[in-house]
PDB file of C-alpha atoms in Angstrom:
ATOM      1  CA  UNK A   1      66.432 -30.357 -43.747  1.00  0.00           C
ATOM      2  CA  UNK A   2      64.907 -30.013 -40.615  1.00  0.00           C
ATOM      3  CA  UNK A   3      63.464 -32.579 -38.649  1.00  0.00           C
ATOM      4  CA  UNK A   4      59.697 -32.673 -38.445  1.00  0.00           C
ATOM      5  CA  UNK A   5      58.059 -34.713 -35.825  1.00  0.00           C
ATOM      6  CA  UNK A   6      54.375 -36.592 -36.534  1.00  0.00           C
ATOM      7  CA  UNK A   7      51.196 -34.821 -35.918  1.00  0.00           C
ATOM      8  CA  UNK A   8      49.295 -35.986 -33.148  1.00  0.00           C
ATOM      9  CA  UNK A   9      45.797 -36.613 -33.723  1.00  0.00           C
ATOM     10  CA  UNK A  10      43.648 -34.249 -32.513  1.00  0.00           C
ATOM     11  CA  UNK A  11      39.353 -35.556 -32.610  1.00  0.00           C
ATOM     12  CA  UNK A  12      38.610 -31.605 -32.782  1.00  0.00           C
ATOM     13  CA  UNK A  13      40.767 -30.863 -35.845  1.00  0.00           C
ATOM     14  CA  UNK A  14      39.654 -33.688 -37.462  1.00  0.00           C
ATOM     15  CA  UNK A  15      36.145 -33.543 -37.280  1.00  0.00           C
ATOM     16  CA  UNK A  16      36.610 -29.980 -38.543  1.00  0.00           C
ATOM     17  CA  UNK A  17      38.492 -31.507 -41.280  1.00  0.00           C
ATOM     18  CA  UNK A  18      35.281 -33.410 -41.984  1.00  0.00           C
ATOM     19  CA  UNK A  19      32.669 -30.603 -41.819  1.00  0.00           C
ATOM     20  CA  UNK A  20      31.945 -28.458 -44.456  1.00  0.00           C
ATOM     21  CA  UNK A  21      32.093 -24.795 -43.105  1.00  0.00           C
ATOM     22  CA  UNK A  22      29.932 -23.096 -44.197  1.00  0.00           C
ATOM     23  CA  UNK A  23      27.190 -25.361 -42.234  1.00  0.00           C
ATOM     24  CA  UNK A  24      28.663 -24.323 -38.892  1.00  0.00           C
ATOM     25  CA  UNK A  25      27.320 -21.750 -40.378  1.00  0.00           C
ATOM     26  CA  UNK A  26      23.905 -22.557 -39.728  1.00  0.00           C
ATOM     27  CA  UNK A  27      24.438 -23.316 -36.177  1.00  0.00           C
ATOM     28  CA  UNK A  28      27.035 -20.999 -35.149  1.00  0.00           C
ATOM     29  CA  UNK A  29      26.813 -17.219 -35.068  1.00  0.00           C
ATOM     30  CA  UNK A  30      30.317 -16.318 -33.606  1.00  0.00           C
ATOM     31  CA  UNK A  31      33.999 -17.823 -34.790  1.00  0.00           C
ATOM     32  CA  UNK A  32      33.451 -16.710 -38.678  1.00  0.00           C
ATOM     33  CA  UNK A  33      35.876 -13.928 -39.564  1.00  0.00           C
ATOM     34  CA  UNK A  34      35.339 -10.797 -41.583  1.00  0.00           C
ATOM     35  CA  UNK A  35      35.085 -12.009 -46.067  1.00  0.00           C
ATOM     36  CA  UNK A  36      38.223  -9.498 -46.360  1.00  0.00           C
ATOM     37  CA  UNK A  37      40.262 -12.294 -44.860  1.00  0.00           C
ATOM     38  CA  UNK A  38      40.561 -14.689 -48.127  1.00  0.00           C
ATOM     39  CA  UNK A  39      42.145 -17.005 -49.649  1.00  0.00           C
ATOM     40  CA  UNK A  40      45.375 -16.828 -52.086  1.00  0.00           C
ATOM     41  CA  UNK A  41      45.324 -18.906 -54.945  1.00  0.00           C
ATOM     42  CA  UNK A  42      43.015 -22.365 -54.968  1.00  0.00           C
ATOM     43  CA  UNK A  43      43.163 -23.519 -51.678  1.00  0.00           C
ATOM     44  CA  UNK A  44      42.003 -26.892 -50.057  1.00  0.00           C
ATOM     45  CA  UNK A  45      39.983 -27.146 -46.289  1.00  0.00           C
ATOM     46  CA  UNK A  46      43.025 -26.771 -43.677  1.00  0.00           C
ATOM     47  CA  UNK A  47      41.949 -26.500 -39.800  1.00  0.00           C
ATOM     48  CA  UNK A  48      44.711 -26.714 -37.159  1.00  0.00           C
ATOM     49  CA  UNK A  49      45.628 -25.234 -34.065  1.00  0.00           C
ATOM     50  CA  UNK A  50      46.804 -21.303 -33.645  1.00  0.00           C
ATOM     51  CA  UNK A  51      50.364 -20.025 -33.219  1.00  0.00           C
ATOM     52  CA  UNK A  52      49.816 -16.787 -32.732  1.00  0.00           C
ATOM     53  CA  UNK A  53      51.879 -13.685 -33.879  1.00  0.00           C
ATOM     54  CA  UNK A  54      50.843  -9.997 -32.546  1.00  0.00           C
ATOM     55  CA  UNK A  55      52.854  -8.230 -34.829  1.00  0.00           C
ATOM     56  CA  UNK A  56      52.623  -4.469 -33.092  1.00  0.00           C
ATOM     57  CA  UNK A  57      55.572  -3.674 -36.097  1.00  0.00           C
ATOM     58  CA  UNK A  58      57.210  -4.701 -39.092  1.00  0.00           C
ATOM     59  CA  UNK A  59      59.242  -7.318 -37.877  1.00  0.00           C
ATOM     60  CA  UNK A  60      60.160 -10.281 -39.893  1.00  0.00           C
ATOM     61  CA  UNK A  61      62.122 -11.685 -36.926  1.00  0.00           C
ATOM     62  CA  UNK A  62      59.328 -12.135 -35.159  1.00  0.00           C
ATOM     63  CA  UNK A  63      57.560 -14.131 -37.345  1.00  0.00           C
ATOM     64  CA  UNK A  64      60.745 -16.048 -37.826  1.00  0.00           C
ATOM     65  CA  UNK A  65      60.527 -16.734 -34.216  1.00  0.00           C
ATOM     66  CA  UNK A  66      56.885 -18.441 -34.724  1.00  0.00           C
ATOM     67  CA  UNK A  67      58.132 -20.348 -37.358  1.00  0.00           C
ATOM     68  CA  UNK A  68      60.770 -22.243 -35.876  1.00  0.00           C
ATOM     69  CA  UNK A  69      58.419 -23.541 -33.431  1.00  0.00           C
ATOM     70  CA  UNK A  70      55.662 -24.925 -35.494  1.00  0.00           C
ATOM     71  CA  UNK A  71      54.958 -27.916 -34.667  1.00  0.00           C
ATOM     72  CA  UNK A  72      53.328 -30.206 -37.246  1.00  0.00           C
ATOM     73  CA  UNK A  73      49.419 -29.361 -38.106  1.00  0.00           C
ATOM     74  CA  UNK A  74      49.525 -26.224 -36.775  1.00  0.00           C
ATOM     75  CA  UNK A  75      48.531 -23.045 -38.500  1.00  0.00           C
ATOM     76  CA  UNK A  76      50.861 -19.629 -38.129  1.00  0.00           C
ATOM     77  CA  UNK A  77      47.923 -16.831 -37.236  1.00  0.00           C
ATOM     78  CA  UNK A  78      49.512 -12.854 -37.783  1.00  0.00           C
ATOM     79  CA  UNK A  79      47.596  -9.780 -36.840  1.00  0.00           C
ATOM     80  CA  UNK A  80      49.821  -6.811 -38.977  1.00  0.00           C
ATOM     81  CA  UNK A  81      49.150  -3.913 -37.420  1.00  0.00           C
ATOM     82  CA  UNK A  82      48.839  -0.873 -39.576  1.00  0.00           C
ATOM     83  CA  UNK A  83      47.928  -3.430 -42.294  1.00  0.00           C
ATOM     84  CA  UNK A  84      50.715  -2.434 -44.705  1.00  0.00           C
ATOM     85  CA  UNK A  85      53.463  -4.767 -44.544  1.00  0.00           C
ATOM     86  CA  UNK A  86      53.474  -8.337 -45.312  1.00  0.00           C
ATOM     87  CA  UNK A  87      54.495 -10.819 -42.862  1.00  0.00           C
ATOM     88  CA  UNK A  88      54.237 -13.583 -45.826  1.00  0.00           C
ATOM     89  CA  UNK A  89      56.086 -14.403 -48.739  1.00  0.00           C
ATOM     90  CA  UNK A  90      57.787 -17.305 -50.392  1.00  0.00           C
ATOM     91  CA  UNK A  91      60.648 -17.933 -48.058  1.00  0.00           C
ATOM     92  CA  UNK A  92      57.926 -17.533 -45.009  1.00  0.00           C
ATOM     93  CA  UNK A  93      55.451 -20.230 -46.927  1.00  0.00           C
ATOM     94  CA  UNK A  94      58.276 -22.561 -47.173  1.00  0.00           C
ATOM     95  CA  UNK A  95      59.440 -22.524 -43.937  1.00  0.00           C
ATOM     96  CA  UNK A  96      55.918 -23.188 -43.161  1.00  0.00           C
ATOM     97  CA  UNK A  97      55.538 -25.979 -45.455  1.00  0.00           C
ATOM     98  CA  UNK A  98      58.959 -27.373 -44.238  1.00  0.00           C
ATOM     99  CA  UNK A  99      57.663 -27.304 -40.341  1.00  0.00           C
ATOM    100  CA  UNK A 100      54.635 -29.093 -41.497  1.00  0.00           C
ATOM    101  CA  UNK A 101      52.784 -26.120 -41.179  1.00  0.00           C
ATOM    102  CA  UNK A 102      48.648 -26.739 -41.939  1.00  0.00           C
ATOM    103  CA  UNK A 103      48.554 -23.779 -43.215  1.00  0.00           C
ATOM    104  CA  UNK A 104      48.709 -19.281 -42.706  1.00  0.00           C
ATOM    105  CA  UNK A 105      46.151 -16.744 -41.749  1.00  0.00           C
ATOM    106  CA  UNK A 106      47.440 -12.925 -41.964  1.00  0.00           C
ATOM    107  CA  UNK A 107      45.273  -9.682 -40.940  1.00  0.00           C
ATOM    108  CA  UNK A 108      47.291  -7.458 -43.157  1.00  0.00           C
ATOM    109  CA  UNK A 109      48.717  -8.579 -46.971  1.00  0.00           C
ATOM    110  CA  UNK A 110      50.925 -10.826 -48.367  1.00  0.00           C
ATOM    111  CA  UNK A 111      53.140 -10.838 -50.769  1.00  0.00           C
ATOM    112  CA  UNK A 112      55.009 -13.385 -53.731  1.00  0.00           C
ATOM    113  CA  UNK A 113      51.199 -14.169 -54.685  1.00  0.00           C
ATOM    114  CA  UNK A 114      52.509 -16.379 -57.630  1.00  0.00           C
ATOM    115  CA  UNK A 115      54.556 -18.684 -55.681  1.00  0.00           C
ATOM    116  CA  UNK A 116      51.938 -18.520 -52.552  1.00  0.00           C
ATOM    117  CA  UNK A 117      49.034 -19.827 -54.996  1.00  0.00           C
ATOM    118  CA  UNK A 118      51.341 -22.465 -56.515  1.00  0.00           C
ATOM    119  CA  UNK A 119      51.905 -24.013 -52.910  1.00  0.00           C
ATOM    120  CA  UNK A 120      47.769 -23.193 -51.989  1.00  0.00           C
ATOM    121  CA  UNK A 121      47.823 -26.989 -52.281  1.00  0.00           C
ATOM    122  CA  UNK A 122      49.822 -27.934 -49.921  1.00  0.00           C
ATOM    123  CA  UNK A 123      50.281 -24.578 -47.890  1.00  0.00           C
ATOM    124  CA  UNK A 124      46.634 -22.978 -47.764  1.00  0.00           C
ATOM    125  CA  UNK A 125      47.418 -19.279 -47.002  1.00  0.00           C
ATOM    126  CA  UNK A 126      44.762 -16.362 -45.892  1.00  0.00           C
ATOM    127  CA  UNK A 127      44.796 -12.516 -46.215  1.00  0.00           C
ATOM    128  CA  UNK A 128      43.075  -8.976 -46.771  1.00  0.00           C
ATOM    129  CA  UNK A 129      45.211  -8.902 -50.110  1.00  0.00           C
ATOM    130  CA  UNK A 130      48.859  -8.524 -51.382  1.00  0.00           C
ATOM    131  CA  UNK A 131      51.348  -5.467 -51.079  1.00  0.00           C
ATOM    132  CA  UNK A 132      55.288  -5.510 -52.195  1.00  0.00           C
ATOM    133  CA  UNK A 133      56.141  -3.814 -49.050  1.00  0.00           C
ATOM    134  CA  UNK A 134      57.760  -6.269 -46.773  1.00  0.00           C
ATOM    135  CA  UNK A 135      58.458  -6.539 -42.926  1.00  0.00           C
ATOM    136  CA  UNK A 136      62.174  -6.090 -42.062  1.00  0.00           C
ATOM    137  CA  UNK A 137      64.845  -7.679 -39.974  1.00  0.00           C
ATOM    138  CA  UNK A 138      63.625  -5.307 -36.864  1.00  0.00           C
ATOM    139  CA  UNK A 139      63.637  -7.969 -33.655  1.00  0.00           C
ATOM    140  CA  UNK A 140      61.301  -4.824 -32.003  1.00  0.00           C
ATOM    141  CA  UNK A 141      57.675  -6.812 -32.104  1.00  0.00           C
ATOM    142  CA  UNK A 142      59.005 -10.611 -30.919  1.00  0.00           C
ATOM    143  CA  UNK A 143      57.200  -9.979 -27.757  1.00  0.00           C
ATOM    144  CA  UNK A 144      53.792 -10.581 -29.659  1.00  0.00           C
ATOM    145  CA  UNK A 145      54.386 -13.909 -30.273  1.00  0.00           C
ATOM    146  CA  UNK A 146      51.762 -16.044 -28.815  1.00  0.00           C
ATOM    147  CA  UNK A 147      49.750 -12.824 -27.599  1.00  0.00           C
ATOM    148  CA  UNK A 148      46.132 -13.330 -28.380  1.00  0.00           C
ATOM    149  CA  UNK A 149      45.234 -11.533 -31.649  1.00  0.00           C
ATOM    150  CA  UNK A 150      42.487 -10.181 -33.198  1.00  0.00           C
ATOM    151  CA  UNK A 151      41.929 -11.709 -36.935  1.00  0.00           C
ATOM    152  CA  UNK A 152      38.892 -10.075 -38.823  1.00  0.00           C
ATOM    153  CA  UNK A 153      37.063  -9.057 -36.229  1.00  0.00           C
ATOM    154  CA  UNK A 154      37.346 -12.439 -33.827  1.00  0.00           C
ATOM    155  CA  UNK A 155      39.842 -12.991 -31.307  1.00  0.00           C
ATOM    156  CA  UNK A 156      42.072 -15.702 -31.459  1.00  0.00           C
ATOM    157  CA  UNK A 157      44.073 -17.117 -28.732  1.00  0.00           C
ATOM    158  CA  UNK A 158      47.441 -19.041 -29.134  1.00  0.00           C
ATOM    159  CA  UNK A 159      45.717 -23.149 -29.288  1.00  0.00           C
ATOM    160  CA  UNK A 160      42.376 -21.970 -30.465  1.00  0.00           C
ATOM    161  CA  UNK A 161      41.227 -23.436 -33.617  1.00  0.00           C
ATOM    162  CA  UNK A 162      41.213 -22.403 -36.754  1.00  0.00           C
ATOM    163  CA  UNK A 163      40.081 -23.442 -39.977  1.00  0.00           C
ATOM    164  CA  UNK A 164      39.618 -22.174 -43.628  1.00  0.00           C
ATOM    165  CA  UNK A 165      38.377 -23.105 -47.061  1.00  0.00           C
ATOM    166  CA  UNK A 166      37.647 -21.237 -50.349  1.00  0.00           C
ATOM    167  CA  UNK A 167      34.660 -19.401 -48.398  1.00  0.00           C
ATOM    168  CA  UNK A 168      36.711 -18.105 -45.365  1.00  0.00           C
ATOM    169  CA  UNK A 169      38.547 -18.834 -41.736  1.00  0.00           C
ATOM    170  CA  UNK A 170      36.890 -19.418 -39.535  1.00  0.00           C
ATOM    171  CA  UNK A 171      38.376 -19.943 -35.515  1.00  0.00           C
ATOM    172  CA  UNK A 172      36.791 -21.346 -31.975  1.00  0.00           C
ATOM    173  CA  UNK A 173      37.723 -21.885 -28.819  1.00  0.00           C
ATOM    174  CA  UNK A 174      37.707 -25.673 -28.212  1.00  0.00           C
ATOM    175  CA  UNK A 175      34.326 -25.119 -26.013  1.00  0.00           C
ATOM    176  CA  UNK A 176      32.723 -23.873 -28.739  1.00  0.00           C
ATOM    177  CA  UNK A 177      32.303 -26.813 -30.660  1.00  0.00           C
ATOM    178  CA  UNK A 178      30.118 -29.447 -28.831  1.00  0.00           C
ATOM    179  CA  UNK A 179      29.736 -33.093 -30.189  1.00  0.00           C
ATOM    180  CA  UNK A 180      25.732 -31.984 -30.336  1.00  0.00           C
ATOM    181  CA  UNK A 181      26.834 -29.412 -33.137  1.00  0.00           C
ATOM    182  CA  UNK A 182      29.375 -31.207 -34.883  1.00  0.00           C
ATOM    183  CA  UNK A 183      27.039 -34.212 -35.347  1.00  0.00           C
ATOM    184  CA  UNK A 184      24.105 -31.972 -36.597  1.00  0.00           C
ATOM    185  CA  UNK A 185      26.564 -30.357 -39.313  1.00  0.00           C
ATOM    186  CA  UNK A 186      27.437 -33.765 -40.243  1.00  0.00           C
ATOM    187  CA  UNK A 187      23.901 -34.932 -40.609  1.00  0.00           C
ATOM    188  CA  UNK A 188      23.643 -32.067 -42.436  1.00  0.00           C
ATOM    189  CA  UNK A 189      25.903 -32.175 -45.014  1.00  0.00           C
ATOM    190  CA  UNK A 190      25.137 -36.069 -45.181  1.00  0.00           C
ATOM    191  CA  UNK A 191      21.951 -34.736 -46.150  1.00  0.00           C
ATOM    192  CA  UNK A 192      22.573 -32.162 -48.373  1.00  0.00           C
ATOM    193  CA  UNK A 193      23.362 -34.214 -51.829  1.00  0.00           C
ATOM    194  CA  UNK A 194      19.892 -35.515 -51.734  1.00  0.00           C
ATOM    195  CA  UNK A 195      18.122 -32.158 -50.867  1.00  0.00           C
ATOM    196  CA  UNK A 196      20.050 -30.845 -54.103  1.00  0.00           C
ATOM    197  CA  UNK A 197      18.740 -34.079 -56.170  1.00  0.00           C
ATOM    198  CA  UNK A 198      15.290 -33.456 -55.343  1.00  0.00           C
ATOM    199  CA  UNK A 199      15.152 -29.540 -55.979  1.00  0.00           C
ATOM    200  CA  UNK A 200      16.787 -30.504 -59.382  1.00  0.00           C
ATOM    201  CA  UNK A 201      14.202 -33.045 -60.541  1.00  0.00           C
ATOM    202  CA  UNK A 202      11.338 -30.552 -59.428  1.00  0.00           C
ATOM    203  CA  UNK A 203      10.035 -31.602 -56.165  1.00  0.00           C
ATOM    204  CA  UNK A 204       7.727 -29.046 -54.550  1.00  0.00           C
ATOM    205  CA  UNK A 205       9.966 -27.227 -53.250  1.00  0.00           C
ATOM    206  CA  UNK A 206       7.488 -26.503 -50.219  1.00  0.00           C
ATOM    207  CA  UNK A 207       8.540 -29.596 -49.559  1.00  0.00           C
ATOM    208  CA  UNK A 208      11.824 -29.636 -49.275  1.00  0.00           C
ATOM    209  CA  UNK A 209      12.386 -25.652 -47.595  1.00  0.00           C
ATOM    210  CA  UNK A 210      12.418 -24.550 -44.234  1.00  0.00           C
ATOM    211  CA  UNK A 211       9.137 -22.068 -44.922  1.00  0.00           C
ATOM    212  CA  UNK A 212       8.866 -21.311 -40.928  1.00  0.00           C
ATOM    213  CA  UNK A 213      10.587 -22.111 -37.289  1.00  0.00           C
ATOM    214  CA  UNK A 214       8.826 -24.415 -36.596  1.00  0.00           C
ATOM    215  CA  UNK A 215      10.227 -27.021 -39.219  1.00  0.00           C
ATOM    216  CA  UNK A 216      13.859 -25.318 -38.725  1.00  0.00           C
TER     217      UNK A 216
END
């Protein structure tokens, strides 16, 4: 097996690690890709940074090419264009998983859904569905690799971040996230358990709701 060196700690993957993602949501506007892009199987919160595949043809090489250079925590971003071949099966996943991979995003299909959603746990992977028609041993698109890319509808740049959950991926430039907005989604989901408490016992819920800016 391969040898796989240690993740180095990186403060803005981990604090999206500790975010829930849907509240960026409520400060954010941009970074939130298109709901076609979802996940396979159960899948756990993975956030990492980009590797970046363009792929401008069917080419499994190319995407072998990303793969070998994974490094640890990263996450393998393809744009498939034409959107009918699939970049990612189960040979691709556990390459992925053996490089340490944090986990896949595709803008096209996947395929081998069975053994993708049995590694979701350990391998989350992303996609606008599932085909059995495969990419092929072309070494025509290898170029692309680490080309920007555009993955539902936001553009994602090789060391960008990029995170997902059950509700979506989401991706940002590391400007984009300040330490002012990743402390108010933390307040905010700190929060959030005893907002639900009250609402569930019956407080007024004028009380407890946002009813105009001013109290946003």
């Amino acid at each position: 097996m391969t040898d796989v060196e240690s993740p180095t700690a990186d403060p803005l993957v981990e604090a999206l690690l500790q975010v829930e993602l849907p509240t960026l949501g409520h400060f954010l506007e941009e970074g939130f890709c298109d709901p076609r892009i979802r996940p396979i199987g159960e899948v756990g919160r993975m956030a990492g940074r980009a590797v970046t595949v363009d792929l401008t043809e069917p080419d499994a090489i190319a995407v072998n090419r990303a793969l070998v250079g994974l490094r640890p925590g990263e996450v393998l971003v393809i744009r498939v264009h034409g959107g009918r071949h699939a970049p990612v099966g189960a040979v691709t996943a556990a390459a992925a998983i053996a490089r340490g991979a944090a986990g896949i995003v595709v803008d096209g299909p996947v395929t081998d859904v069975s053994a993708l959603s049995a590694a979701a746990a350990v391998l989350p992977v992303f996609a606008t569905g599932t085909t059995a028609l495969t990419t092929k041993r072309l070494g025509t698109a290898t170029a692309g690799v680490g080309r920007p890319v555009i993955i539902g509808g936001v553009s994602i740049a090789d060391g960008d971040l990029v995170a997902g959950d059950e509700n979506g991926v989401v991706s940002f430039p590391s400007d984009a996230l300040s330490p002012e907005i990743l402390d108010a989604a933390r307040r905010s989901d700190d929060a959030e358990p005893e907002l639900l408490a009250r609402i569930r016992r019956g407080d007024p819920l004028e009380d407890l709701l946002a009813l105009d800016t001013e109290t946003l």
